[in-house]
mmCIF file of C-alpha atoms and ligand atoms in Angstrom:
data_model
loop_
_atom_site.group_PDB
_atom_site.id
_atom_site.type_symbol
_atom_site.label_atom_id
_atom_site.label_comp_id
_atom_site.label_asym_id
_atom_site.label_seq_id
_atom_site.Cartn_x
_atom_site.Cartn_y
_atom_site.Cartn_z
ATOM 1 C CA MET A 12 12.880 -17.279 -2.767
ATOM 2 C CA HIS A 13 8.860 -18.095 -2.110
ATOM 3 C CA ALA A 14 10.048 -22.435 -0.880
ATOM 4 C CA ALA A 15 11.773 -19.555 1.784
ATOM 5 C CA ARG A 16 9.199 -17.727 2.742
ATOM 6 C CA LEU A 17 7.128 -20.732 2.909
ATOM 7 C CA GLU A 18 9.230 -22.195 5.017
ATOM 8 C CA ARG A 19 9.115 -18.732 7.234
ATOM 9 C CA ALA A 20 6.092 -19.033 7.332
ATOM 10 C CA ARG A 21 5.150 -22.832 8.704
ATOM 11 C CA ALA A 22 8.277 -21.844 11.373
ATOM 12 C CA ARG A 23 5.690 -18.078 12.287
ATOM 13 C CA MET A 24 2.636 -20.692 12.436
ATOM 14 C CA ASP A 25 4.209 -23.099 14.949
ATOM 15 C CA GLU A 26 5.134 -19.819 16.875
ATOM 16 C CA ALA A 27 1.845 -18.238 16.928
ATOM 17 C CA GLY A 28 -0.040 -22.273 17.602
ATOM 18 C CA ILE A 29 -1.996 -21.848 14.173
ATOM 19 C CA ASP A 30 -2.357 -25.753 11.993
ATOM 20 C CA ALA A 31 -3.346 -24.245 8.905
ATOM 21 C CA LEU A 32 -2.457 -20.517 6.876
ATOM 22 C CA LEU A 33 -4.894 -19.393 4.292
ATOM 23 C CA CYS A 34 -4.310 -17.131 2.024
ATOM 24 C CA SER A 35 -7.253 -15.795 -0.852
ATOM 25 C CA VAL A 36 -7.197 -12.736 -2.342
ATOM 26 C CA GLY A 37 -4.639 -9.520 -1.207
ATOM 27 C CA PRO A 38 -1.614 -9.653 -0.946
ATOM 28 C CA ASP A 39 -0.055 -12.987 1.718
ATOM 29 C CA LEU A 40 -0.471 -14.658 -1.912
ATOM 30 C CA PRO A 41 1.639 -13.843 -4.284
ATOM 31 C CA TYR A 42 4.431 -12.779 -0.998
ATOM 32 C CA LEU A 43 3.999 -16.605 -0.943
ATOM 33 C CA THR A 44 3.325 -18.350 -3.708
ATOM 34 C CA GLY A 45 4.225 -14.950 -7.056
ATOM 35 C CA TYR A 46 0.694 -15.939 -8.009
ATOM 36 C CA GLU A 47 -2.319 -13.653 -7.432
ATOM 37 C CA ALA A 48 -5.726 -13.783 -6.717
ATOM 38 C CA MET A 49 -8.864 -12.558 -8.741
ATOM 39 C CA PRO A 50 -11.274 -11.042 -6.677
ATOM 40 C CA LEU A 51 -14.255 -12.800 -7.466
ATOM 41 C CA GLU A 52 -17.062 -14.911 -6.743
ATOM 42 C CA ARG A 53 -14.502 -18.448 -7.606
ATOM 43 C CA LEU A 54 -12.499 -18.671 -4.484
ATOM 44 C CA THR A 55 -9.193 -19.028 -4.822
ATOM 45 C CA MET A 56 -7.508 -20.266 -1.973
ATOM 46 C CA LEU A 57 -3.284 -21.106 -0.556
ATOM 47 C CA VAL A 58 -3.994 -24.345 2.023
ATOM 48 C CA VAL A 59 -0.947 -24.127 4.427
ATOM 49 C CA PRO A 60 -0.673 -27.262 6.615
ATOM 50 C CA ARG A 61 1.467 -26.300 8.858
ATOM 51 C CA ASP A 62 2.538 -30.499 8.724
ATOM 52 C CA GLY A 63 1.706 -30.657 5.507
ATOM 53 C CA ASP A 64 2.289 -29.758 1.717
ATOM 54 C CA ALA A 65 0.709 -26.499 0.792
ATOM 55 C CA VAL A 66 -2.232 -26.535 -2.002
ATOM 56 C CA LEU A 67 -3.370 -23.800 -4.111
ATOM 57 C CA VAL A 68 -8.040 -24.371 -4.538
ATOM 58 C CA VAL A 69 -8.089 -22.213 -8.019
ATOM 59 C CA PRO A 70 -10.933 -21.958 -10.936
ATOM 60 C CA ARG A 71 -9.971 -24.518 -13.697
ATOM 61 C CA LEU A 72 -10.251 -21.069 -15.856
ATOM 62 C CA GLU A 73 -7.285 -19.047 -14.136
ATOM 63 C CA ALA A 74 -5.135 -22.067 -13.328
ATOM 64 C CA PRO A 75 -3.625 -21.489 -17.337
ATOM 65 C CA ARG A 76 -2.708 -18.520 -14.742
ATOM 66 C CA VAL A 77 -0.425 -19.775 -12.686
ATOM 67 C CA GLU A 78 2.586 -20.316 -12.310
ATOM 68 C CA GLU A 79 3.575 -24.055 -10.688
ATOM 69 C CA GLN A 80 6.094 -24.493 -8.790
ATOM 70 C CA PRO A 81 7.171 -28.325 -7.841
ATOM 71 C CA GLY A 82 8.793 -28.218 -4.388
ATOM 72 C CA VAL A 83 6.774 -25.314 -3.170
ATOM 73 C CA PHE A 84 2.615 -25.922 -3.799
ATOM 74 C CA THR A 85 0.919 -27.627 -6.034
ATOM 75 C CA VAL A 86 -1.842 -26.266 -8.467
ATOM 76 C CA GLU A 87 -5.215 -28.356 -7.542
ATOM 77 C CA PRO A 88 -8.436 -26.092 -10.356
ATOM 78 C CA TRP A 89 -11.732 -26.930 -8.923
ATOM 79 C CA ASP A 90 -14.378 -27.373 -11.632
ATOM 80 C CA GLU A 91 -17.447 -24.975 -12.158
ATOM 81 C CA THR A 92 -19.763 -28.063 -10.017
ATOM 82 C CA GLU A 93 -17.670 -27.960 -8.096
ATOM 83 C CA ASP A 94 -17.598 -26.736 -4.559
ATOM 84 C CA PRO A 95 -13.779 -24.971 -3.298
ATOM 85 C CA ILE A 96 -15.109 -24.775 0.360
ATOM 86 C CA ALA A 97 -15.076 -29.324 0.891
ATOM 87 C CA ARG A 98 -11.742 -29.403 -1.211
ATOM 88 C CA VAL A 99 -10.026 -26.659 0.610
ATOM 89 C CA VAL A 100 -11.780 -27.934 3.760
ATOM 90 C CA ALA A 101 -10.073 -31.526 3.205
ATOM 91 C CA HIS A 102 -7.187 -29.659 3.079
ATOM 92 C CA VAL A 103 -7.167 -28.011 6.513
ATOM 93 C CA GLY A 104 -8.004 -31.557 7.845
ATOM 94 C CA PRO A 105 -8.358 -31.387 12.124
ATOM 95 C CA ALA A 106 -6.985 -28.290 12.065
ATOM 96 C CA ARG A 107 -7.621 -26.631 15.234
ATOM 97 C CA SER A 108 -6.142 -23.434 14.488
ATOM 98 C CA ILE A 109 -7.399 -21.842 11.361
ATOM 99 C CA GLY A 110 -4.759 -17.750 9.965
ATOM 100 C CA ILE A 111 -6.705 -16.467 7.005
ATOM 101 C CA GLY A 112 -6.415 -13.922 5.410
ATOM 102 C CA ASP A 113 -7.182 -10.152 5.648
ATOM 103 C CA HIS A 114 -8.881 -9.930 2.900
ATOM 104 C CA THR A 115 -10.430 -12.831 1.792
ATOM 105 C CA TRP A 116 -13.941 -12.549 0.816
ATOM 106 C CA ALA A 117 -16.348 -12.683 4.286
ATOM 107 C CA ARG A 118 -18.953 -15.171 2.244
ATOM 108 C CA PHE A 119 -16.278 -17.351 1.851
ATOM 109 C CA VAL A 120 -14.582 -17.092 5.763
ATOM 110 C CA LEU A 121 -17.896 -18.049 6.495
ATOM 111 C CA ALA A 122 -18.509 -21.000 4.343
ATOM 112 C CA LEU A 123 -14.818 -22.354 6.245
ATOM 113 C CA GLN A 124 -16.738 -21.171 9.572
ATOM 114 C CA ASP A 125 -19.621 -23.428 8.655
ATOM 115 C CA ALA A 126 -17.611 -26.449 7.110
ATOM 116 C CA LEU A 127 -15.956 -26.325 10.267
ATOM 117 C CA PRO A 128 -17.549 -25.514 13.656
ATOM 118 C CA ASP A 129 -14.780 -26.457 15.670
ATOM 119 C CA ALA A 130 -11.929 -24.572 14.409
ATOM 120 C CA ARG A 131 -10.496 -21.505 15.391
ATOM 121 C CA PHE A 132 -10.880 -18.597 12.897
ATOM 122 C CA ARG A 133 -7.386 -15.629 13.550
ATOM 123 C CA SER A 134 -6.279 -13.289 11.119
ATOM 124 C CA ALA A 135 -3.238 -14.997 8.847
ATOM 125 C CA THR A 136 -1.231 -12.279 9.629
ATOM 126 C CA ALA A 137 0.069 -13.489 12.637
ATOM 127 C CA VAL A 138 1.558 -15.112 10.471
ATOM 128 C CA THR A 139 2.349 -12.878 7.359
ATOM 129 C CA GLY A 140 2.733 -10.167 9.161
ATOM 130 C CA PRO A 141 5.929 -9.765 10.846
ATOM 131 C CA LEU A 142 7.528 -11.323 7.526
ATOM 132 C CA ARG A 143 6.047 -8.440 5.284
ATOM 133 C CA VAL A 144 6.775 -6.120 7.162
ATOM 134 C CA VAL A 145 10.290 -6.798 6.760
ATOM 135 C CA LYS A 146 11.357 -5.754 3.121
ATOM 136 C CA ASP A 147 14.682 -8.007 1.251
ATOM 137 C CA ALA A 148 16.704 -6.815 -0.603
ATOM 138 C CA ALA A 149 15.182 -7.159 -3.662
ATOM 139 C CA GLU A 150 11.671 -5.642 -2.227
ATOM 140 C CA ILE A 151 13.576 -2.754 -1.794
ATOM 141 C CA GLU A 152 14.654 -2.540 -5.275
ATOM 142 C CA ALA A 153 11.157 -3.033 -6.905
ATOM 143 C CA LEU A 154 9.483 -0.103 -3.585
ATOM 144 C CA ARG A 155 12.667 2.650 -5.917
ATOM 145 C CA ALA A 156 11.734 1.104 -9.032
ATOM 146 C CA ALA A 157 7.766 2.494 -8.799
ATOM 147 C CA ALA A 158 9.376 5.568 -6.847
ATOM 148 C CA HIS A 159 11.809 6.160 -9.213
ATOM 149 C CA VAL A 160 8.252 5.818 -11.659
ATOM 150 C CA VAL A 161 6.340 8.954 -9.941
ATOM 151 C CA ASP A 162 9.285 10.795 -8.820
ATOM 152 C CA GLU A 163 9.119 10.824 -13.150
ATOM 153 C CA ILE A 164 5.932 12.063 -13.155
ATOM 154 C CA ALA A 165 5.617 14.397 -11.051
ATOM 155 C CA ILE A 166 9.235 16.072 -12.272
ATOM 156 C CA ALA A 167 6.536 15.727 -15.332
ATOM 157 C CA MET A 168 4.252 17.046 -14.631
ATOM 158 C CA ARG A 169 6.528 20.849 -12.989
ATOM 159 C CA ALA A 170 6.730 21.769 -17.194
ATOM 160 C CA GLN A 171 2.465 20.338 -17.504
ATOM 161 C CA PRO A 172 -0.076 23.440 -17.434
ATOM 162 C CA PHE A 173 -3.006 23.520 -15.242
ATOM 163 C CA ALA A 174 -5.330 26.650 -14.977
ATOM 164 C CA GLY A 175 -7.867 25.624 -16.818
ATOM 165 C CA ARG A 176 -8.265 21.608 -16.925
ATOM 166 C CA THR A 177 -10.570 19.597 -14.549
ATOM 167 C CA GLU A 178 -9.444 18.309 -11.597
ATOM 168 C CA ARG A 179 -10.521 15.088 -13.498
ATOM 169 C CA ASP A 180 -9.031 15.851 -16.318
ATOM 170 C CA VAL A 181 -5.587 16.233 -13.869
ATOM 171 C CA HIS A 182 -6.374 12.951 -12.721
ATOM 172 C CA ARG A 183 -6.625 11.062 -15.848
ATOM 173 C CA GLU A 184 -3.266 12.330 -17.004
ATOM 174 C CA LEU A 185 -1.959 10.595 -14.555
ATOM 175 C CA VAL A 186 -3.351 7.697 -14.298
ATOM 176 C CA GLU A 187 -2.057 7.141 -17.668
ATOM 177 C CA ARG A 188 1.606 8.519 -17.303
ATOM 178 C CA MET A 189 1.450 6.039 -14.545
ATOM 179 C CA LEU A 190 0.074 2.808 -16.696
ATOM 180 C CA ASP A 191 2.780 3.904 -19.757
ATOM 181 C CA GLY A 192 5.617 4.196 -16.454
ATOM 182 C CA GLY A 193 5.268 0.683 -16.418
ATOM 183 C CA HIS A 194 2.976 -0.110 -13.112
ATOM 184 C CA GLN A 195 0.566 -3.111 -13.922
ATOM 185 C CA ARG A 196 -1.904 -1.025 -11.599
ATOM 186 C CA ALA A 197 -2.331 2.620 -11.056
ATOM 187 C CA ASN A 198 -3.766 2.274 -7.135
ATOM 188 C CA PHE A 199 -5.005 6.015 -6.937
ATOM 189 C CA ALA A 200 -4.369 9.979 -8.121
ATOM 190 C CA ILE A 201 -5.602 12.445 -6.073
ATOM 191 C CA VAL A 202 -5.988 15.810 -7.689
ATOM 192 C CA ALA A 203 -7.372 18.317 -5.944
ATOM 193 C CA GLY A 204 -7.547 22.094 -6.142
ATOM 194 C CA GLY A 205 -7.611 25.378 -4.197
ATOM 195 C CA PRO A 206 -9.849 24.780 -1.209
ATOM 196 C CA ASN A 207 -10.990 20.446 -2.622
ATOM 197 C CA ALA A 208 -6.854 19.899 -1.312
ATOM 198 C CA ALA A 209 -8.357 20.875 2.129
ATOM 199 C CA SER A 210 -9.693 17.506 2.373
ATOM 200 C CA PRO A 211 -6.996 14.701 2.574
ATOM 201 C CA HIS A 212 -9.043 11.924 0.250
ATOM 202 C CA HIS A 213 -10.318 14.499 -2.399
ATOM 203 C CA GLU A 214 -11.964 12.434 -4.888
ATOM 204 C CA PRO A 215 -10.806 14.098 -8.207
ATOM 205 C CA THR A 216 -14.381 16.974 -9.705
ATOM 206 C CA ASP A 217 -15.470 18.362 -12.965
ATOM 207 C CA ARG A 218 -14.444 21.613 -10.871
ATOM 208 C CA VAL A 219 -11.699 23.337 -13.383
ATOM 209 C CA ILE A 220 -8.589 25.121 -11.442
ATOM 210 C CA SER A 221 -7.415 28.849 -11.504
ATOM 211 C CA PRO A 222 -4.747 30.909 -11.734
ATOM 212 C CA GLY A 223 -3.491 31.734 -7.820
ATOM 213 C CA GLU A 224 -4.836 28.213 -6.436
ATOM 214 C CA VAL A 225 -2.371 25.512 -4.803
ATOM 215 C CA VAL A 226 -3.217 21.871 -6.363
ATOM 216 C CA LEU A 227 -2.055 18.717 -4.238
ATOM 217 C CA CYS A 228 -1.396 14.973 -5.862
ATOM 218 C CA ASP A 229 -1.034 12.164 -4.053
ATOM 219 C CA PHE A 230 -0.732 9.434 -6.481
ATOM 220 C CA GLY A 231 0.481 5.643 -6.628
ATOM 221 C CA GLY A 232 0.290 2.755 -8.806
ATOM 222 C CA THR A 233 0.678 -0.739 -8.112
ATOM 223 C CA ARG A 234 4.590 -2.163 -10.546
ATOM 224 C CA HIS A 235 5.130 -5.552 -10.761
ATOM 225 C CA GLY A 236 3.177 -6.015 -7.124
ATOM 226 C CA TYR A 237 5.383 -2.837 -5.117
ATOM 227 C CA CYS A 238 3.386 0.183 -4.510
ATOM 228 C CA SER A 239 4.107 3.260 -5.076
ATOM 229 C CA ASP A 240 3.065 7.199 -3.527
ATOM 230 C CA ILE A 241 3.942 10.044 -3.307
ATOM 231 C CA THR A 242 2.088 13.773 -3.237
ATOM 232 C CA ARG A 243 3.685 16.752 -3.987
ATOM 233 C CA MET A 244 2.562 21.030 -4.524
ATOM 234 C CA PHE A 245 1.367 23.012 -7.338
ATOM 235 C CA HIS A 246 0.654 26.270 -7.317
ATOM 236 C CA VAL A 247 -0.565 27.981 -10.106
ATOM 237 C CA GLY A 248 1.074 31.696 -10.444
ATOM 238 C CA GLU A 249 2.967 32.613 -7.641
ATOM 239 C CA PRO A 250 2.192 31.436 -3.612
ATOM 240 C CA PRO A 251 0.998 34.132 -1.547
ATOM 241 C CA ALA A 252 2.511 34.476 1.828
ATOM 242 C CA ASP A 253 0.312 32.400 3.403
ATOM 243 C CA VAL A 254 1.097 29.019 1.314
ATOM 244 C CA CYS A 255 4.896 29.856 1.040
ATOM 245 C CA ASP A 256 5.279 29.996 5.004
ATOM 246 C CA ALA A 257 2.640 27.250 5.477
ATOM 247 C CA TYR A 258 4.413 24.947 2.698
ATOM 248 C CA ALA A 259 7.759 26.542 4.255
ATOM 249 C CA ALA A 260 6.723 24.447 7.770
ATOM 250 C CA LEU A 261 6.151 21.529 5.848
ATOM 251 C CA VAL A 262 8.720 21.130 4.429
ATOM 252 C CA VAL A 263 10.563 21.251 8.213
ATOM 253 C CA ALA A 264 8.353 18.440 9.465
ATOM 254 C CA GLN A 265 8.375 16.056 6.971
ATOM 255 C CA GLU A 266 12.415 16.685 6.678
ATOM 256 C CA ALA A 267 12.428 16.431 10.408
ATOM 257 C CA GLY A 268 10.256 13.122 10.183
ATOM 258 C CA VAL A 269 11.803 11.603 7.744
ATOM 259 C CA ALA A 270 15.687 12.815 10.097
ATOM 260 C CA ALA A 271 14.367 10.554 11.982
ATOM 261 C CA ALA A 272 13.027 6.745 11.547
ATOM 262 C CA THR A 273 16.825 5.500 12.117
ATOM 263 C CA VAL A 274 16.851 1.798 13.674
ATOM 264 C CA GLY A 275 15.399 2.037 16.566
ATOM 265 C CA THR A 276 13.527 4.506 17.112
ATOM 266 C CA ALA A 277 9.702 4.066 17.891
ATOM 267 C CA CYS A 278 7.466 4.990 14.908
ATOM 268 C CA GLU A 279 5.115 7.124 17.176
ATOM 269 C CA THR A 280 8.340 8.728 17.797
ATOM 270 C CA VAL A 281 8.078 9.392 14.283
ATOM 271 C CA ASP A 282 5.103 10.838 14.286
ATOM 272 C CA ALA A 283 6.025 13.273 16.577
ATOM 273 C CA ALA A 284 9.142 15.025 14.904
ATOM 274 C CA ALA A 285 6.876 15.692 12.016
ATOM 275 C CA ARG A 286 5.057 16.648 14.241
ATOM 276 C CA ARG A 287 6.072 19.329 16.418
ATOM 277 C CA VAL A 288 6.964 21.953 13.458
ATOM 278 C CA LEU A 289 3.506 22.331 12.628
ATOM 279 C CA THR A 290 2.255 22.621 15.955
ATOM 280 C CA GLU A 291 5.238 24.693 16.678
ATOM 281 C CA ALA A 292 4.788 26.555 13.388
ATOM 282 C CA GLY A 293 0.998 26.981 14.973
ATOM 283 C CA LEU A 294 -0.517 24.381 12.127
ATOM 284 C CA GLY A 295 -0.834 22.236 14.303
ATOM 285 C CA ASP A 296 -4.462 21.627 14.595
ATOM 286 C CA ALA A 297 -4.991 21.516 11.067
ATOM 287 C CA PHE A 298 -2.341 17.948 10.319
ATOM 288 C CA VAL A 299 -5.497 16.301 10.822
ATOM 289 C CA HIS A 300 -3.593 13.031 10.345
ATOM 290 C CA ARG A 301 -1.108 9.954 11.295
ATOM 291 C CA THR A 302 2.368 10.316 9.659
ATOM 292 C CA GLY A 303 2.954 7.850 8.292
ATOM 293 C CA HIS A 304 1.823 4.505 6.629
ATOM 294 C CA GLY A 305 3.788 1.620 5.055
ATOM 295 C CA ILE A 306 4.150 -0.132 2.210
ATOM 296 C CA GLY A 307 5.023 -2.855 0.459
ATOM 297 C CA MET A 308 2.586 -4.830 -1.586
ATOM 298 C CA ASP A 309 -0.526 -3.219 -0.653
ATOM 299 C CA ALA A 310 -0.279 0.450 -0.018
ATOM 300 C CA HIS A 311 -0.843 1.188 3.423
ATOM 301 C CA GLU A 312 0.684 -2.461 5.563
ATOM 302 C CA ASP A 313 2.371 -2.026 8.769
ATOM 303 C CA PRO A 314 4.323 -0.481 10.455
ATOM 304 C CA TYR A 315 2.013 2.714 10.356
ATOM 305 C CA VAL A 316 3.919 6.069 12.396
ATOM 306 C CA VAL A 317 1.108 7.395 13.745
ATOM 307 C CA GLU A 318 1.295 7.845 18.227
ATOM 308 C CA GLY A 319 0.505 5.098 19.538
ATOM 309 C CA ASN A 320 2.588 2.114 17.852
ATOM 310 C CA ALA A 321 6.034 2.215 20.232
ATOM 311 C CA THR A 322 7.037 -0.579 17.361
ATOM 312 C CA PRO A 323 10.711 0.000 17.498
ATOM 313 C CA ILE A 324 11.171 0.676 13.488
ATOM 314 C CA VAL A 325 13.804 -2.338 12.132
ATOM 315 C CA ALA A 326 16.336 -2.356 8.972
ATOM 316 C CA GLY A 327 13.770 -3.081 5.677
ATOM 317 C CA HIS A 328 11.071 -1.304 7.470
ATOM 318 C CA ALA A 329 9.393 0.391 4.183
ATOM 319 C CA PHE A 330 6.587 3.628 4.943
ATOM 320 C CA SER A 331 5.596 6.710 3.922
ATOM 321 C CA ILE A 332 6.337 10.444 5.327
ATOM 322 C CA GLU A 333 3.723 12.619 4.310
ATOM 323 C CA PRO A 334 2.842 15.589 7.188
ATOM 324 C CA GLY A 335 0.034 17.533 5.726
ATOM 325 C CA VAL A 336 -1.634 21.707 6.264
ATOM 326 C CA TYR A 337 -5.461 21.117 5.828
ATOM 327 C CA LEU A 338 -7.018 24.727 6.262
ATOM 328 C CA THR A 339 -10.971 24.062 5.727
ATOM 329 C CA ASN A 340 -12.051 26.684 3.119
ATOM 330 C CA ARG A 341 -9.329 28.218 2.270
ATOM 331 C CA PHE A 342 -6.143 25.472 1.377
ATOM 332 C CA GLY A 343 -4.799 22.384 1.816
ATOM 333 C CA LEU A 344 -0.671 21.113 1.609
ATOM 334 C CA ARG A 345 0.615 17.519 2.260
ATOM 335 C CA LEU A 346 4.458 16.782 1.348
ATOM 336 C CA GLU A 347 4.624 12.545 0.975
ATOM 337 C CA ASP A 348 8.017 10.152 0.266
ATOM 338 C CA ILE A 349 8.044 7.097 1.090
ATOM 339 C CA VAL A 350 11.156 5.986 3.269
ATOM 340 C CA VAL A 351 13.101 2.347 3.736
ATOM 341 C CA ALA A 352 15.221 1.841 7.016
ATOM 342 C CA ALA A 353 18.476 0.674 7.368
ATOM 343 C CA GLU A 354 21.363 0.816 9.744
ATOM 344 C CA ALA A 355 23.235 3.648 7.157
ATOM 345 C CA GLY A 356 19.908 5.246 8.479
ATOM 346 C CA PRO A 357 16.912 6.567 6.857
ATOM 347 C CA ASP A 358 16.621 5.669 2.758
ATOM 348 C CA ARG A 359 14.235 8.334 1.001
ATOM 349 C CA LEU A 360 13.383 6.431 -2.263
ATOM 350 C CA ASN A 361 11.500 9.196 -3.385
ATOM 351 C CA ARG A 362 13.638 12.148 -4.629
ATOM 352 C CA ALA A 363 11.364 14.830 -7.182
ATOM 353 C CA PRO A 364 12.286 17.736 -6.110
ATOM 354 C CA ARG A 365 10.530 18.657 -2.816
ATOM 355 C CA ASP A 366 9.537 23.210 -3.358
ATOM 356 C CA LEU A 367 6.168 24.552 -4.102
ATOM 357 C CA ALA A 368 6.066 24.439 -8.271
ATOM 358 C CA VAL A 369 4.742 26.885 -9.253
ATOM 359 C CA VAL A 370 2.753 26.165 -12.580
ATOM 360 C CA GLY A 371 1.060 27.543 -15.661
HETATM 361 ZN ZN1 ZN B 406 -4.242 8.639 2.087
HETATM 362 ZN ZN1 ZN B 407 0.243 9.154 -1.111
HETATM 363 ZN ZN1 ZN B 408 0.542 7.364 1.457
#
């Protein structure tokens, strides 16, 4: 699998005129090799020359974690007293156009630029982006399995008490459940009660959740390299009419977004489909962000479901559809599912009930 991906990367390098590809921290490296670099001051870097063998330059103490793949790449550990930049430079050779991963730490990019004054550095996304954006069958199943974990959590939370608990306490429960459910990492767990939910990326606080409040829970993690991301809404006790009306519009908007996400449709058309519903309900100004983002090995990646992105959806694109309504000092609502585009139509990975769950 990784050999095939490297082969496709080399073909892209050819098209994009890139002589050498450098991948460090971030998802490009595990996508191409199965190995994820530690985000450390010690450099890990895969060097892929267009016409040479790929080499993974890795700190000696991390080398035992690398699963070697003969014929795909060789592992080259460097010792504590060595200069890893010199090793990378040696493998880059006479390359003039270098693609470097978006997540690479600036200190390494700067050191490489100093060591290779004649090279032109470009984003490795020119090579890896078009590959990673289209998920193969195994990747879709990995995303589905991750989605299933957070679905189960969303369902379990419907039976949990919220009133009297702090946002931080519910946050901790979501994180724990993601890890218990087989995620290696919890990436985020937004818990926003009452007026706090009007801030889309609210950080959980010690504020106590009270009866009569909405609670927005948006959480996701990483399972075997692939991300989950779901938002479900809870209400402590029976919701008042204004919340019910806004939520009803939100459900229709989300459905419209999902239904519009067919192969060949521009990403911005999907955004417009969800937005139109909220605008017609008088809530257009309260929907302050794009409709969605791509998801894969990164929690947020291409394709972005946003006005101005005319990219047509192709089978294998995976993205969130997550319209929201944010009313300052009152409440906020969001509903989010991950969708995979398929020739047969949009395939929603999340199956947890989408109604406003009434909790205690
Ligand atoms: Zn977000
Ligand atoms: Zn989310
Ligand atoms: Zn999201």
